[in-house]
Amino acid sequence: MVNGENERVSLLFMKALVSRGSVDAVSQQMASHPQYLESFLRTQHYILHMDGPLPLPYRHYIAIMAAARHHCNYLVYLHSAQFLRVGGDPLWLQGLEAAPPRLRLLDHINKVLAHQPWLTACSHIQTLLKSGEQCWSLAELVQAVVILAHCHSLCSFVFGCDTDSDFVPLSKSTNGFPPTFWPFDAANGNTNVPQSLATPSEHITRRRVTNSIQFSLFCVMMCFTDSTHFITDPDLCYQEFARREQDHFQVFRVQDYSWEDHGFSLVNRLYSDIGHLLDDRFRSVTTLPSMHSPDLKRAIWNYIHCVLGIRYDDYDYGEVNRLLERDFKLYIKAVACFPDATKTPVCPLSLAPLKPSERIHVNLLIMEARLQAELLYALRAITQYMIA
Amino acid sequence: MEKMSRVTTAHSSSAISCRTMFCHLDAPANAISVCRDATQVVVAGRNIFKIYALEEEQFVEKLNLRVGRKPSLNFSCADVMWHQMEENLLATAATNGAVVTWNLGKPSRNKQDQLFTEHKRTVNKVCFHPSEVYMLLSGSQDGFMKCFDLRKKESVSTFSGQSESVRDVQFSIKDYFTFAATFENGNVQVWDIRRPDRYERMFTAHTGPVFCCDWHPDDRGWLATGGRDKMVKVWDMTTTRAKEIYCVQTIASVARVKWRPEKKFHLATCSMMVDHNIYVWDVRRPFIPFATFEEHKDVTTGIVWRHQHDPHFLLSGSKDSTLYQHMFKDATRPVDKANPEGLCFGLFGDLAFAAKESLISSDANRKPYPGGDRRYPIFFFKKPDPTEQFAHVSSALSVFETDLDSNCMDWFVKTAQLYLLCGKPFAELCDHNAKVARELKRPQVSTTWTMLRIMFSDPANLTTPGLNHSLSKLGTLPLMNSFNMKEISSGIGTESRLERSKGESRQDNLHLEPGTLHISNNNEENEETEGSEGQAEYMFGDAELDDDDLYSMEQENQTEEQEYMLPQEAFQLRHEIMDNPSAPEHLQQDKADSPHVSGNEAEVTCLTPIESFSLISISQPLFSPHLPASFFCPIVREMLSYYAEQGDVQMAVSVLIVLGERIRKEIDDLTQEHWYMSYIDLLQRFELWNVSNEVIKLSTCSAITCLNQASTTLHINCSNCKRPMSNKGWICDRCHQCASVCAVCHHVVKGLFVWCQGCSHGGHLEHIMNWLKSSAHCPAGCGHLCEYT
C-alpha cells in the first residue's frame, strides 16, 4: 500500500474507533481498498446510527434477522452486541417470537429478499403498510429494506472472505465478543495498522467484563449458540432462476427499472441522502483500481444479476462464459446466492494466485451487485405499490 | 374559440382537432414523436411500436411497426424520433444498443431500413438534424455519441464524452453545426459536428445525471436542462461561460423538458419517478407551475408539443399504457388554488402580513401602491389572452410594528415562576395563584382562581375568612359565579374584538395581551370590592346589559343538569362535605334534588330581562348550599377553552394541573395535549426550563410525559484524555481513569457534577463555585478559562 493510502485507512479506523469503539473484521478486510472502505463505512454508519425513521435497537435487530438468514454468526453477534449497547431489550435476543410483532412482520420480506428476491411483490409491501396497529410507514420500510439488503450482501462478503470461520464463538474468545479490533490505543497515538489483515482474530485482546451490557450479552451468547432463532422456514434457499422462467416470473429488465433512473430517486425520496451514499458505493466499487479488466468486472456484475433474474438488454451473456471460467462462476454463485457460514467457499484456481486484495475486490463486486439487485427488486415493488 | 380559429387559420395546413382525448396502448410507452404536419404520432416502448393518426375526436391506429412472431430486441425502443423534413423516415434507439431507421414508404410489412449496431450499450437518445435530411445523431450508455449519414452503412464520426453515459443529445435548432449532449455525471457538453476530437465547451449543470435538454426554438442562446436533482435549469450559452439564467425546482427528478412553442418563457416537464403529472412552467415564476396536466396514472415517459407553432396541444405517452392529447385550456392551474396570503414575525416581534389586495381594499386608509398598477405590462398592443397570463395576484403587504411595552411578556414569565401547581392542598394552591395573579395586576385571572377554589373546595375545610360572616354567601356564590364566568367571557370577547379592529386600523399593537386589556373598566371596581359581593354586583351589571347571554346560559344549565344527575361521585362527595349527622340521608337527597328542579322552573319562568335580577334572589335559597363539584365542570371546561383561545394557554394548563382529576375527564386528550405542548413550547422559548420540566412531569398525557424521556443522552468527554466517552459508566475506555473526579478535591463525584464544556474538567458543584470565586482558570490547571453559567 502506498503511504498516503495507509494513512487514509488509519484515519478511517481512527474515526470508527472513536465513534464505535471498535473496528470490525469486515472493515479490516476492506482496508486494502481504502476508497471503497470510506464509502462503505459512511453508508453503514448512516443506516445504523444516524438520523432515520427507525429506532436504533430496531435497526440492529433487523440486521440480526438479515444475517441470521445466511447463518452468519459473526454478524449476528456483532449486531447483538450493538443492539444491547443502544439499549435494546435483551429478551428480544431469545428469538423472533420474543420480538415485537412489527419486526416479526418483516420476516417474510427478509426471507424473500435473502434467497429469491424476484418473488418480492407489491402485495408484500401492501401487507406491511396496511394500516393497523403494527403497520409500517413507507419511510420506515425503506430503511428496513436498505438494512436488510445491506446485511444480506454483507453476509456474502463475510462468507467470501472467510471472516466467519475466524470467529468461533466461545472457544477462541471466551467472553463471546465479536472479533473486534483493538490492536492500538488511540489515546496513545499508536496508529500502526497491521499489514496482515486476513487474520483479525489474532488481534483480539481479552478484556474484562466490566460492563453490565457486555455481561448480559455474554449470557445471551451462552444460551444461544446459533442464529436459527431469528428466522423461520430455515429450509428456504436460493433456487435456480433460469429453471423457473417458465413460471410467471418475468425477467427483470434493467432498461425498465434501473438504479440510476428509478431506484435512486425513490430511495432518496423516502430516506433522504441514502441514495447518494449507495450511489457512491456502487460507483466506487466499479472504479476501484484493479487488475481485472472492466469487461471482466461487468461480466461478474451481470452474471450475479442474471442468476438473480435481472437482465441487461445491451449485454451479450455469451461474454460471461468467455470471460469467466466454470469454477470461478461456481464461486461467484456460491458467494452471491449461498453465503452459508457453515460451509467454506471453494476458491477457484484462477483466484488462488492472486493477491488477497484482488480476491477481496471480487468479493466486493459480488456484494455490491447483490445489494443492488435486492434493492432493485424491493424498490420496484414499492414503486408498484405507490402507483396502485 | 376565437383564439382557436385564429390558430387554425395560421396553420391552415393542418385541421387541428380540439379535444382532450386519449387511447389505450397495449404496453407502456417509452417515447413518442410527431410527424411534421402534426397529423400522426409514433409511440415506442419495449413492447410497442405503433403509429396513430390524430383525428378530430380520437386516436386511430395506423400502423404497427412491431412485426414478426418473436420480435428481436431491436424493436425494444428507448427513444424514437420522426424526421421533421422527411415524412417517411423514423429512427429508434434500441435498448440493446442498436440504432434503427425505418422507412414507412417500404412496401413490405417490415419497415426496418437500416441497422447500426456500433454502440456497445443501450442507446438513450436519437436525434435527426433539423434541416439536414440524412444526418442522425445518437447518444449511448457507453459514453459515446455517433453521427450517422443515412446513405452510408456506418457512422461518419464518433464523439467521446470522456465521461459517463450520455443521456440526451439535441441538435441546436438555430446553429447548423452545434449539438448539446448531457451526461450521467451531471455535465453538459456542446459539440461542433465537424470536430469529433474535442467538445467546444463543457460545464456541470446538475448534481447527478442530466436526463434531458432542449434548445429554445427561438432564442439560439438558451438551453434547458433537467436532472435527477429535481431541477430544471435554463442556460444562456451565448456568453463565454454558460450562465444559469433560470432555475425551476420541481418535486421529482426531471425526465423530459420541452419548450412550449410560441411562448418564450414556457416549458413543459415530466418526471422520471413518483410524480405522474406534466407541468408547464413559466421560468420566470419558478415556484408554482403555470399549468398542470394530471391525467396519467403512472409516470409520463414522453411529451411532445403537437405542432411546432401551436402552443395549445400537448401529446404525452406514459407507462400506464395510455396516449393522451392534452388541451391547454383543460389544464389545471395550480395558481388558482394557491393561497396568496403570508404572515411572518420579525426578530423583534414585528409582524408582516401580505394578503390579496381585494381582501384589504375595504380598508379606506390604505394608499395605493406608489408604483402604480403593475398588473398589465405596458407593452401589450392587443388585449392579452387571460388564459395565457399567470393569474396576477397583487398582494398588499402590511407591517405591524410592535409596541415593546404592550408586547412585554414579563407577566408570563413571572406567573410561570410564581404559580404553584402542586405540593399543597388544592385551596391553598388556588389562593396562592390568585394572589400571584392579583399582584401582577391580572384581576380576571385572580378572580378565576378564587372562584375555582370556591367551586371545587371542600366547604368543610374551607378556611376562608368569609366563612363566619355569610352562610348564604357560600350557597349563592357557586351559581352566581357560573353566570359570572360567562359574562366575563363574552365581555372580553367583544372587548378584544374591538381592540383588534382598532389595532388593524392603526396598524400597530396587533399583539393582544389578554392580561392587560382585560375589562379595564371593571378593574378598579374589582380590586376594591374584593370578594363575593363585588363579583355579584359586577354580574348584575352585566346581566342587565346582556340578557340574551343570560338566557342561553340557562339553557346550558338545563342540559347540564341531566349530567349532574348521573355521576355517582356527586353523592359520595356530598357525604363528605355535609358532615351533618342530624340530617337523614334521604332527606339530603331530596334536598339536593328538589331545589334544582325548582330552580330550573324559576329560571324558565324568569326569562324577561326585568325579572332576571330577581331571579337570583329568588332561586338563591332554593339551592342546596353545596353544589357538587361536577356541576361546574362544563363551565370550567368552557372557561379553559376560552383562556386557551385567547392565547393564555398558561392559565388553561395551570388550572388543568391544579384541578387534576376534577376536570381532566371533561376535556378530550387531544385538546389537553395541544395545550400542554403550546405551554411547554412557550416556557422553553422563555428558557423557563425548570417550570417546563415541572409541567411535563405533572401532566397526565402520555404524549407529554414522554417528552422528558426523549434525548436523555448526554455526550461527554473524558476529562483525562479528552476523547468522547462511548461507554456507559464513568470509566474512560481508553485511559482507564475515572472520568468524574473533582478537580478541586480529587475525589470521585457522586451527585451533582458540574463541568466545563470547554476543557471537560469539573467537580463538585460547591467546590467549583468556591473555586471560581477566587480564580477564573480551570481548577485542574489546564489553563482553560472556564465558564460556568
Short mmCIF file of N, CA and C in Angstrom, two decimals, chain B residues 257 297 372 415 517 606 674 689 701 781:
data_model
loop_
_atom_site.label_atom_id
_atom_site.label_comp_id
_atom_site.label_asym_id
_atom_site.label_seq_id
_atom_site.Cartn_x
_atom_site.Cartn_y
_atom_site.Cartn_z
N VAL B 257 -37.86 17.58 -20.86
CA VAL B 257 -38.17 19.02 -20.84
C VAL B 257 -38.37 19.46 -22.28
N LYS B 297 -51.74 7.95 -14.90
CA LYS B 297 -51.78 7.17 -13.65
C LYS B 297 -50.41 6.60 -13.31
N GLY B 372 -47.88 52.31 -8.95
CA GLY B 372 -48.99 52.23 -9.88
C GLY B 372 -49.44 50.80 -10.08
N THR B 415 -45.52 34.88 36.16
CA THR B 415 -46.59 33.96 36.51
C THR B 415 -46.07 32.53 36.50
N LEU B 517 -55.45 44.07 28.65
CA LEU B 517 -56.59 44.76 28.08
C LEU B 517 -57.88 44.31 28.74
N CYS B 606 -88.32 32.93 34.50
CA CYS B 606 -87.73 34.27 34.60
C CYS B 606 -86.91 34.59 33.39
N HIS B 674 -52.62 19.38 23.23
CA HIS B 674 -52.33 20.58 22.47
C HIS B 674 -51.98 21.74 23.41
N TRP B 689 -36.77 26.50 31.88
CA TRP B 689 -36.61 25.04 31.77
C TRP B 689 -37.21 24.32 32.97
N CYS B 701 -50.93 13.47 30.25
CA CYS B 701 -50.96 12.94 28.89
C CYS B 701 -49.69 12.14 28.66
N GLY B 781 -5.86 23.08 36.36
CA GLY B 781 -4.57 23.62 35.95
C GLY B 781 -4.27 23.45 34.49
#
